């Protein structure tokens, strides 16, 4: 009885997995087709034995071939791999929020300058992710970018954006 | 010749500057390697911008230090927290963590340090003996042979990586596709740039390495940020080993130094496979195999010796042929190129200071790892107490600065973010990232060799099967590609038979 139940469950899991592999494979086939389309639009030169479109075209076909293999691939994933995919919605929102913070950091990087954006980013990102030690958070957000700025700008001679600050 | 060169190398490594940078490299590598999730790839990539403006030989000596320091650091977090920093130290946690739980963390760390030292030192001697000889053979290589060799590197990593072979191959193909972006070197055609001038020079490898590895790992760090195991700090215990302990370590250390080195030399194998094979062979050889997994000294010494030996082994194809055999050595190759050094058969001739400097620095680095880590273990372990939210924001900032200081363009930073997302999705759906970066690095070189060979032959494909070297390399690639499929098929057959028998009963 138990064994029967397990095999049923197993089959259900396998079906879901199969569709997951198939979904990825469909995406890859579309991606490969788009890439192939681009390779056929590459400029051609008459006297080059192997033109610049040869390898890309081969890669496009290889990718589509491999994606078709993946579509029919029956190998199952391990429990650990499956567990990795079950991410709670709230955590996905956290990931997106950190992504937005990085985006804002890059956007303001050259405008406000390295020191200011990095200090703000380190402070707010750490605070948002749950670092509640205010004092050390403020200290790290000031000391870390300052030390890096000094190291890069003065010791390594790599200019990081100065932004609105005078130094 | 080797001795003269080594002496020159020791002059580089033993200069005050050399010693200082090996030390900085080893310590930084150990610290970064200890952070769960951050392995040698991230460690090397993060350190690349720091080397700008440095003398190439000093810079590379430091990078080599970062590399094996990171491998060692991974073992420390494996033993103390059961949180392997890299896949190469997963086997270390099998017996290391149970020992730590028994209150013998100090002893386990000492065994790891001594085994790493032995594995590292013996394999550096082997590297010194074999790399120049191999480089001499490689001088006679033309484009067809190089193409065949790189092809072998690519197929081997795809078939040897754990998990689905098809997914590894897809990952490698996409890595190669990304490498085709930019102006074609032979005809000057703009390929897949969509008119964007930022893409004309192609995508920098650091964008891909930091995106796929460091940023993708950050996503997992964010998801596991509340995991309490990080702040758990137990007593380290005594570091002293008895005569009996040494006696037990002797066998695995001597065997695994050679085996690990050999596996490291093979393209695609690397530290992970070396450590697992080391663990399995010692378990099979041992009379007390039931002790494995419960805190066996042999079970700890074997993977630790093997992974460090493999690390030096991986330098053989990199230094002598200019071909990386793993994701980590691919990033290392990137570091060489950033510094204007082309590793390969001519490296010994053109830059003996760099070639022998790296080898000499490995001797010194191994000694540093041993003498530094033993007394400093209790203090080093404190780094694991850094709060994860803080660690996450610092790693993100490091990655962004790393990329910015190469190109000074925010476009590359957006690309980095995009590759971070791609890397996260790849991991989520179990596509390995190492074949991607390897194909990205080898791809450009392979295409160039392929087209050079065909240009010389007037377009005849026969050029690839005309001489014995390239034929045998293609045969080995084909075998390395097919054998895992057959093995897998047989395994499934056996499993099916067993299932049928089970149901029949």
XYZ file of C-alpha atoms in Angstrom:
672
model
C 0.000 0.000 0.000
C 2.686 2.408 1.079
C 4.944 1.444 -1.793
C 2.068 2.082 -4.205
C 1.455 5.499 -2.748
C 5.100 6.370 -3.037
C 5.352 5.283 -6.650
C 2.260 7.396 -7.427
C 3.852 10.376 -5.745
C 7.058 9.654 -7.580
C 5.239 9.644 -10.897
C 3.567 12.952 -10.089
C 6.918 14.525 -9.223
C 8.427 13.088 -12.397
C 5.645 14.618 -14.482
C 6.185 18.042 -12.977
C 9.921 17.742 -13.528
C 9.446 16.641 -17.049
C 7.426 19.698 -17.829
C 10.050 21.872 -16.123
C 12.807 20.410 -18.305
C 10.501 20.750 -21.287
C 9.702 24.371 -20.484
C 13.402 25.185 -20.282
C 14.016 23.292 -23.485
C 11.286 25.221 -25.352
C 12.808 28.471 -24.138
C 16.255 27.327 -25.289
C 14.943 26.307 -28.714
C 13.368 29.747 -29.165
C 16.569 31.409 -27.981
C 18.630 29.241 -30.372
C 16.283 30.072 -33.257
C 16.561 33.800 -32.559
C 20.339 33.510 -32.408
C 20.400 31.540 -35.671
C 18.267 34.226 -37.319
C 20.868 36.792 -36.283
C 23.716 34.658 -37.646
C 22.038 34.550 -41.059
C 22.008 38.350 -41.068
C 25.757 38.686 -40.507
C 27.768 40.381 -43.210
C 29.523 37.916 -45.540
C 32.886 38.272 -47.212
C 33.533 36.440 -50.491
C 37.212 35.488 -50.128
C 37.371 34.261 -46.523
C 37.514 30.455 -46.286
C 35.698 30.457 -42.937
C 33.563 33.510 -42.421
C 32.523 35.068 -39.133
C 29.107 33.426 -39.235
C 30.369 29.832 -39.428
C 30.964 29.117 -35.728
C 27.905 31.066 -34.481
C 25.695 29.178 -36.906
C 27.128 25.846 -35.762
C 26.566 26.897 -32.136
C 22.951 27.816 -32.868
C 22.273 24.379 -34.320
C 24.130 22.631 -31.482
C 22.078 24.533 -28.903
C 18.804 23.611 -30.569
C 19.946 19.973 -30.826
C 20.881 19.867 -27.141
C 17.585 21.520 -26.176
C 15.714 18.804 -28.071
C 17.729 16.205 -26.131
C 16.786 17.971 -22.902
C 13.119 17.838 -23.913
C 13.269 14.052 -23.975
C 15.723 13.688 -21.092
C 14.186 11.452 -18.471
C 16.817 11.764 -15.765
C 15.293 12.963 -12.537
C 16.659 15.591 -10.221
C 17.833 14.877 -6.702
C 15.739 15.912 -3.713
C 18.283 18.592 -2.910
C 17.982 20.103 -6.378
C 14.214 20.150 -6.128
C 14.311 21.769 -2.702
C 16.483 24.538 -4.086
C 13.633 25.635 -6.327
C 11.022 26.043 -3.648
C 11.638 29.647 -2.666
C 8.913 31.355 -0.584
C 7.256 34.343 -2.274
C 8.351 36.691 0.483
C 11.990 35.766 -0.138
C 11.613 36.389 -3.858
C 10.413 39.890 -2.992
C 13.531 40.330 -0.827
C 15.711 39.269 -3.774
C 13.912 41.693 -6.083
C 14.292 44.497 -3.529
C 18.063 43.874 -3.292
C 18.164 43.819 -7.119
C 16.427 47.216 -7.208
C 18.915 48.546 -4.632
C 21.837 47.386 -6.796
C 20.170 48.997 -9.804
C 19.818 52.286 -7.907
C 23.438 51.989 -6.766
C 24.651 51.643 -10.361
C 22.355 54.449 -11.526
C 23.662 56.893 -8.911
C 27.263 55.619 -8.924
C 28.740 58.217 -11.293
C 26.351 61.002 -10.313
C 26.779 61.012 -6.545
C 30.224 59.412 -6.532
C 31.633 56.188 -5.161
C 31.913 57.212 -1.507
C 28.373 58.391 -1.024
C 26.575 55.678 -3.005
C 28.619 52.864 -1.474
C 28.078 54.149 2.064
C 24.333 54.442 1.477
C 24.150 51.060 -0.238
C 26.095 49.159 2.435
C 24.046 50.757 5.194
C 20.585 50.301 3.706
C 21.217 46.888 2.179
C 22.591 45.470 5.445
C 19.767 47.091 7.433
C 17.129 45.803 5.006
C 18.500 42.264 5.208
C 18.234 42.305 8.979
C 21.457 43.746 10.406
C 20.171 45.594 13.439
C 23.440 46.689 15.042
C 23.163 50.403 14.206
C 26.499 51.514 15.535
C 28.626 48.982 13.722
C 26.489 49.335 10.593
C 27.180 53.084 10.491
C 30.874 52.507 11.223
C 31.285 49.852 8.506
C 29.338 51.937 5.961
C 31.734 54.832 6.495
C 35.062 53.051 7.042
C 34.742 50.379 4.316
C 34.095 52.726 1.346
C 36.621 55.252 2.643
C 39.351 52.620 2.917
C 38.533 51.288 -0.564
C 38.432 54.774 -2.030
C 41.844 55.536 -0.567
C 43.258 52.203 -1.748
C 41.970 52.551 -5.298
C 42.412 56.282 -5.883
C 45.712 56.873 -4.152
C 47.576 53.564 -3.866
C 46.428 51.727 -7.005
C 45.892 54.867 -9.102
C 42.484 53.638 -10.260
C 40.076 56.555 -10.287
C 36.702 55.781 -8.797
C 33.974 58.363 -9.469
C 34.309 61.376 -7.220
C 30.745 62.630 -7.788
C 29.516 65.585 -5.807
C 32.132 65.310 -3.078
C 35.200 67.550 -3.336
C 37.745 64.691 -2.755
C 67.635 24.123 -16.553
C 64.741 23.549 -14.167
C 67.006 24.185 -11.214
C 68.348 27.454 -12.658
C 64.835 28.567 -13.393
C 63.632 27.619 -9.960
C 66.471 29.581 -8.404
C 65.365 32.584 -10.422
C 61.820 31.945 -9.289
C 62.901 31.800 -5.671
C 64.616 35.157 -6.155
C 61.259 36.591 -7.191
C 59.308 34.834 -4.479
C 61.895 35.374 -1.758
C 62.311 39.091 -2.359
C 60.740 41.135 0.410
C 57.984 42.162 -1.966
C 57.452 38.590 -3.105
C 57.117 37.213 0.429
C 54.801 40.038 1.401
C 52.463 39.443 -1.541
C 52.447 35.666 -1.164
C 51.481 36.295 2.440
C 48.761 38.786 1.468
C 47.498 36.361 -1.176
C 47.400 33.343 1.117
C 45.699 35.219 3.960
C 43.158 36.945 1.700
C 42.469 33.693 -0.119
C 41.948 31.854 3.161
C 39.587 34.542 4.463
C 37.528 34.686 1.269
C 37.546 30.905 0.869
C 36.156 30.496 4.368
C 33.047 32.499 3.588
C 30.386 30.009 2.694
C 29.649 30.234 -0.984
C 32.758 32.145 -1.918
C 35.356 29.873 -3.460
C 38.604 30.336 -5.390
C 36.794 31.654 -8.483
C 35.199 34.532 -6.608
C 38.395 35.071 -4.604
C 40.548 35.407 -7.730
C 37.983 37.529 -9.567
C 37.563 39.888 -6.617
C 41.333 40.298 -6.302
C 42.039 41.063 -9.986
C 41.441 44.837 -9.770
C 43.838 45.006 -6.830
C 46.655 43.773 -9.092
C 46.391 46.597 -11.638
C 49.567 48.564 -11.735
C 51.494 45.810 -9.957
C 54.495 44.094 -11.480
C 52.989 41.044 -13.325
C 55.195 38.460 -11.596
C 54.415 39.823 -8.133
C 50.736 40.068 -9.012
C 50.566 36.478 -10.249
C 52.526 35.177 -7.285
C 49.862 36.802 -5.127
C 47.035 35.362 -7.218
C 48.487 31.860 -6.890
C 48.513 32.471 -3.133
C 44.865 33.535 -3.271
C 44.021 30.361 -5.183
C 45.371 27.769 -2.786
C 44.578 29.934 0.222
C 40.938 29.850 -0.881
C 41.017 26.075 -1.287
C 42.397 25.804 2.243
C 39.882 28.325 3.618
C 37.093 26.199 2.204
C 38.228 23.289 4.363
C 38.116 25.410 7.513
C 34.454 26.299 7.080
C 33.723 22.684 6.072
C 35.197 21.433 9.334
C 33.885 24.108 11.684
C 30.427 24.675 10.222
C 29.746 21.837 7.836
C 29.401 24.647 5.281
C 31.862 23.916 2.468
C 32.900 27.157 0.800
C 33.543 25.307 -2.448
C 32.608 21.937 -3.914
C 36.237 20.779 -3.596
C 35.920 20.666 0.187
C 32.570 18.910 0.435
C 34.341 15.587 1.070
C 36.343 17.274 3.838
C 33.167 17.867 5.808
C 32.273 14.133 5.808
C 34.805 13.369 8.533
C 35.982 16.843 9.513
C 32.631 18.028 10.835
C 31.977 14.930 12.978
C 35.421 15.452 14.503
C 34.563 19.077 15.258
C 31.304 17.983 16.853
C 33.269 15.607 19.070
C 35.225 18.638 20.328
C 38.268 17.824 18.166
C 37.963 20.783 15.786
C 41.536 21.849 16.494
C 42.866 18.413 15.696
C 40.777 18.243 12.523
C 42.059 21.636 11.393
C 45.636 20.574 12.126
C 45.180 17.388 10.086
C 43.697 19.469 7.257
C 46.604 21.925 7.381
C 49.275 19.191 7.384
C 47.580 17.154 4.641
C 47.098 20.278 2.517
C 50.753 21.135 3.002
C 51.904 17.650 1.972
C 49.568 17.436 -1.017
C 50.463 20.954 -2.088
C 54.222 20.523 -1.750
C 54.525 17.135 -3.468
C 52.379 18.274 -6.352
C 54.370 21.493 -6.765
C 57.480 19.323 -7.178
C 55.626 17.306 -9.822
C 54.452 20.515 -11.497
C 58.038 21.732 -11.631
C 59.138 18.480 -13.270
C 56.329 18.108 -15.795
C 55.202 21.578 -16.852
C 58.401 22.589 -18.690
C 58.584 19.212 -20.473
C 54.984 19.525 -21.595
C 55.601 23.089 -22.723
C 58.468 21.839 -24.884
C 56.154 19.384 -26.630
C 53.510 22.059 -26.980
C 55.857 24.377 -28.878
C 55.417 22.109 -31.895
C 51.623 22.553 -31.728
C 49.947 24.368 -34.590
C 46.360 25.672 -34.755
C 44.836 22.218 -35.521
C 46.475 20.622 -32.463
C 45.489 23.548 -30.259
C 41.946 23.342 -31.475
C 41.893 19.599 -30.690
C 43.352 20.222 -27.245
C 40.841 22.935 -26.376
C 38.076 20.743 -27.673
C 39.243 18.059 -25.241
C 39.191 20.572 -22.395
C 35.660 21.536 -23.217
C 34.196 18.056 -23.665
C 35.944 16.790 -20.549
C 34.459 19.385 -18.250
C 31.023 18.859 -19.706
C 31.131 15.117 -19.189
C 32.926 15.098 -15.849
C 30.885 17.730 -14.077
C 28.416 16.331 -11.603
C 24.752 16.404 -12.501
C 23.151 16.292 -15.926
C 25.572 16.050 -18.853
C 23.108 17.645 -21.257
C 22.687 20.627 -18.951
C 26.475 21.001 -18.665
C 26.761 20.919 -22.475
C 23.977 23.485 -22.885
C 25.722 25.663 -20.337
C 28.996 25.372 -22.281
C 27.264 26.136 -25.604
C 25.682 29.303 -24.227
C 29.065 30.327 -22.781
C 30.546 29.921 -26.267
C 27.637 31.907 -27.780
C 28.319 34.793 -25.374
C 31.974 34.672 -26.463
C 30.936 35.378 -30.075
C 29.597 38.823 -29.140
C 31.810 41.669 -30.364
C 33.947 42.517 -33.387
C 35.278 39.442 -35.172
C 39.082 39.570 -35.101
C 39.558 38.106 -38.594
C 37.009 39.970 -40.709
C 36.084 42.934 -38.518
C 32.381 42.055 -38.679
C 30.212 43.333 -35.838
C 28.599 40.277 -34.316
C 25.487 40.501 -32.130
C 26.328 43.976 -30.839
C 22.952 45.486 -31.880
C 24.823 48.669 -32.695
C 25.810 49.171 -29.074
C 29.412 50.454 -28.932
C 29.786 49.009 -25.416
C 29.510 45.511 -26.830
C 32.044 45.939 -29.644
C 34.972 44.673 -27.616
C 32.902 41.796 -26.359
C 31.879 41.114 -22.792
C 34.673 41.126 -20.245
C 35.245 37.800 -18.569
C 35.200 39.419 -15.118
C 31.599 40.520 -15.711
C 30.711 36.899 -16.348
C 32.860 35.407 -13.562
C 31.594 37.802 -10.901
C 28.021 37.671 -12.161
C 27.685 33.919 -12.511
C 29.619 33.079 -9.354
C 29.759 35.901 -6.808
C 26.390 37.587 -7.441
C 24.545 34.328 -8.014
C 25.982 33.063 -4.737
C 24.843 36.290 -3.051
C 21.257 35.360 -3.971
C 21.638 32.103 -2.051
C 23.301 33.931 0.828
C 20.284 36.254 0.947
C 17.889 33.328 1.017
C 19.852 31.630 3.808
C 20.728 34.786 5.723
C 18.833 33.667 8.805
C 20.680 30.349 8.999
C 21.974 30.346 12.557
C 24.796 27.855 11.974
C 27.127 30.705 11.087
C 27.186 32.272 14.506
C 27.577 28.910 16.220
C 31.061 28.818 17.619
C 32.190 25.883 19.635
C 35.456 25.325 21.434
C 38.256 24.517 19.010
C 40.082 22.124 21.337
C 43.684 21.012 21.239
C 45.638 21.201 17.994
C 48.212 18.583 18.939
C 48.502 15.355 16.956
C 49.842 12.066 18.354
C 52.283 9.660 16.731
C 49.386 7.329 16.027
C 47.541 10.128 14.214
C 50.553 10.738 11.974
C 50.818 7.029 11.273
C 47.219 6.981 10.082
C 47.689 10.066 7.914
C 50.843 8.793 6.227
C 49.184 6.395 3.763
C 46.432 8.665 2.436
C 48.798 11.629 2.252
C 51.422 9.867 0.148
C 48.931 8.182 -2.191
C 46.574 11.113 -2.639
C 49.374 13.591 -3.381
C 50.068 11.738 -6.629
C 46.502 10.787 -7.478
C 45.213 14.285 -6.741
C 47.924 15.825 -8.904
C 47.116 13.532 -11.830
C 43.409 14.287 -11.573
C 44.173 17.993 -11.364
C 46.158 17.837 -14.610
C 43.241 16.249 -16.488
C 41.039 18.914 -17.999
C 37.702 19.065 -16.277
C 38.549 16.938 -13.266
C 39.890 19.420 -10.726
C 39.738 19.589 -6.949
C 36.165 18.386 -6.520
C 36.562 15.103 -8.348
C 40.058 14.606 -6.890
C 38.744 14.993 -3.335
C 35.855 12.571 -3.865
C 38.011 9.976 -5.625
C 40.620 10.391 -2.877
C 37.974 9.808 -0.226
C 36.486 6.782 -1.971
C 39.831 5.075 -2.681
C 40.981 5.465 0.924
C 37.667 4.129 2.172
C 38.068 1.081 -0.069
C 41.683 0.548 0.991
C 41.011 1.014 4.695
C 40.516 -1.936 7.023
C 38.268 0.208 9.196
C 36.067 1.572 6.424
C 33.059 1.706 8.763
C 34.764 4.570 10.620
C 34.552 6.740 7.495
C 31.906 9.427 7.844
C 32.096 9.334 11.625
C 35.286 11.307 12.105
C 38.008 9.135 10.571
C 41.466 10.669 10.367
C 42.108 8.932 7.049
C 38.784 10.154 5.717
C 39.810 13.715 6.463
C 43.442 13.503 5.343
C 42.583 11.933 1.962
C 40.327 14.618 0.417
C 42.394 17.405 1.942
C 45.626 16.088 0.395
C 43.908 15.389 -2.914
C 42.215 18.760 -3.348
C 45.396 20.730 -2.715
C 47.414 18.427 -4.968
C 44.815 18.898 -7.693
C 45.060 22.656 -7.335
C 48.745 22.591 -8.315
C 48.022 19.925 -10.939
C 45.551 22.286 -12.607
C 48.421 24.711 -13.182
C 50.160 22.243 -15.539
C 47.874 22.730 -18.572
C 47.424 26.402 -17.695
C 51.114 27.286 -17.495
C 52.479 24.953 -20.149
C 49.705 24.961 -22.743
C 47.831 28.143 -21.904
C 44.634 26.146 -21.605
C 42.503 26.215 -18.484
C 41.076 22.878 -17.394
C 38.478 24.220 -14.978
C 36.365 27.239 -14.170
C 38.878 28.425 -11.598
C 41.885 28.157 -13.906
C 39.809 29.889 -16.598
C 39.449 32.889 -14.296
C 43.132 32.579 -13.453
C 43.898 32.709 -17.199
C 41.821 35.878 -17.340
C 43.972 37.312 -14.553
C 47.115 36.497 -16.574
C 45.716 38.187 -19.672
C 44.621 41.277 -17.738
C 48.250 41.617 -16.637
C 49.497 41.221 -20.194
C 50.987 37.755 -19.780
C 50.006 34.982 -22.188
C 50.494 31.621 -20.489
C 51.496 28.800 -22.796
C 54.523 26.987 -24.174
C 56.494 30.198 -24.525
C 55.912 31.354 -20.967
C 58.990 29.539 -19.615
C 61.099 31.130 -22.339
C 59.650 34.640 -22.419
C 58.781 35.181 -18.786
C 60.890 32.760 -16.728
C 60.475 35.075 -13.739
C 56.698 34.654 -13.890
C 56.718 30.905 -14.574
C 59.230 29.967 -11.900
C 58.070 32.742 -9.599
C 54.624 31.149 -9.425
C 56.095 27.706 -8.760
C 58.480 29.029 -6.101
C 55.657 31.013 -4.527
C 53.698 27.795 -4.189
C 56.451 26.234 -2.093
C 56.511 29.304 0.110
C 52.738 29.636 0.118
C 52.376 26.078 1.361
C 54.755 26.753 4.219
C 52.862 29.942 5.028
C 49.569 28.090 5.030
C 50.976 25.634 7.528
C 52.714 27.990 9.923
C 50.103 30.704 9.663
C 47.058 28.603 9.951
C 47.975 26.355 12.827
C 48.436 29.084 15.455
C 45.933 31.447 13.898
C 43.074 28.987 13.477
C 41.099 30.147 16.528
C 41.333 33.776 15.397
C 40.672 33.067 11.730
C 37.541 31.179 12.720
C 36.176 34.447 14.130
C 35.624 35.762 10.610
C 32.741 33.364 10.377
C 31.011 35.542 12.944
C 30.570 38.418 10.458
C 26.857 38.966 10.184
C 25.469 37.683 6.902
C 23.498 40.817 5.927
C 26.686 42.849 6.235
C 28.720 40.229 4.374
C 26.183 40.223 1.528
C 26.339 43.994 0.975
C 30.139 43.966 1.114
C 30.413 41.158 -1.465
C 27.997 42.994 -3.792
C 30.025 46.201 -3.493
C 33.293 44.357 -4.143
C 31.915 42.747 -7.284
C 30.636 46.066 -8.621
C 33.934 47.875 -8.009
C 35.835 44.953 -9.528
C 33.983 45.317 -12.806
C 33.925 49.107 -12.786
C 37.677 49.412 -12.359
C 38.265 47.388 -15.541
C 36.097 49.332 -17.955
C 35.004 52.477 -16.089
C 31.590 52.025 -17.642
C 28.297 51.619 -15.824
C 27.024 49.622 -18.798
C 29.224 46.746 -17.636
C 27.705 47.057 -14.166
C 24.207 46.555 -15.570
C 25.565 43.584 -17.520
C 27.007 42.233 -14.274
C 23.604 42.477 -12.640
C 22.070 40.657 -15.611
C 24.661 37.870 -15.411
C 24.046 37.624 -11.678
C 20.394 36.946 -12.448
C 21.319 34.446 -15.174
C 23.704 32.715 -12.758
C 21.007 32.493 -10.102
C 18.489 31.037 -12.554
C 21.102 28.572 -13.823
C 21.696 27.333 -10.304
C 17.999 27.200 -9.591
C 17.490 24.903 -12.559
C 20.728 22.967 -11.974
C 22.750 24.220 -14.915
C 26.417 24.223 -13.825
C 28.196 27.564 -14.230
C 31.769 26.230 -14.592
C 31.298 24.891 -18.174
C 29.819 28.292 -19.089
C 32.874 30.306 -18.035
C 35.270 27.690 -19.419
C 33.550 27.714 -22.813
C 33.446 31.500 -22.731
C 37.226 31.672 -22.245
C 38.123 28.736 -24.515
C 35.487 29.644 -27.116
C 37.228 32.687 -28.511
C 40.569 30.855 -28.613
C 38.989 27.786 -30.203
C 37.293 29.757 -32.943
C 40.543 31.525 -33.732
C 42.530 28.260 -33.913
C 39.799 26.630 -35.985
C 39.718 29.405 -38.545
C 43.496 29.781 -38.662
C 43.850 26.048 -39.334
C 41.241 26.136 -42.097
C 42.651 29.305 -43.636
C 46.062 27.629 -43.861
C 44.585 24.472 -45.358
C 42.436 26.385 -47.846
C 39.226 25.226 -46.164
C 40.011 21.488 -46.036
C 38.792 19.827 -42.834
C 41.433 17.123 -43.325
C 43.893 19.382 -41.523
C 42.373 18.259 -38.204
C 42.881 14.562 -38.814
C 46.214 14.670 -40.605
C 48.593 14.238 -37.708
C 48.649 11.771 -34.819
C 48.531 14.386 -32.028
C 45.262 15.966 -33.076
C 43.699 12.613 -33.991
C 44.502 11.153 -30.593
C 43.239 14.259 -28.833
C 39.945 14.026 -30.723
C 39.667 10.316 -29.901
C 40.225 11.025 -26.189
C 37.608 13.809 -26.280
C 35.162 11.505 -27.969
C 35.786 8.812 -25.357
C 35.499 11.243 -22.459
C 32.228 12.308 -23.973
C 30.730 8.887 -24.661
C 31.928 6.890 -21.636
C 29.829 8.780 -19.041
C 26.708 8.192 -21.164
C 27.397 4.459 -21.364
C 28.134 4.302 -17.647
C 24.951 6.192 -16.905
C 22.954 3.909 -19.199
C 24.375 0.822 -17.473
C 23.605 2.280 -14.056
C 20.012 2.889 -15.082
C 19.798 -0.648 -16.478
C 21.030 -2.089 -13.204
C 18.600 0.071 -11.249
C 15.734 -1.041 -13.480
C 16.722 -4.693 -13.027
C 16.836 -4.223 -9.284
C 13.443 -2.573 -9.324
C 11.979 -5.395 -11.371
C 13.457 -7.976 -9.022
C 12.077 -6.032 -6.078
C 8.602 -6.018 -7.591
C 8.853 -9.706 -8.528
C 9.625 -10.533 -4.932
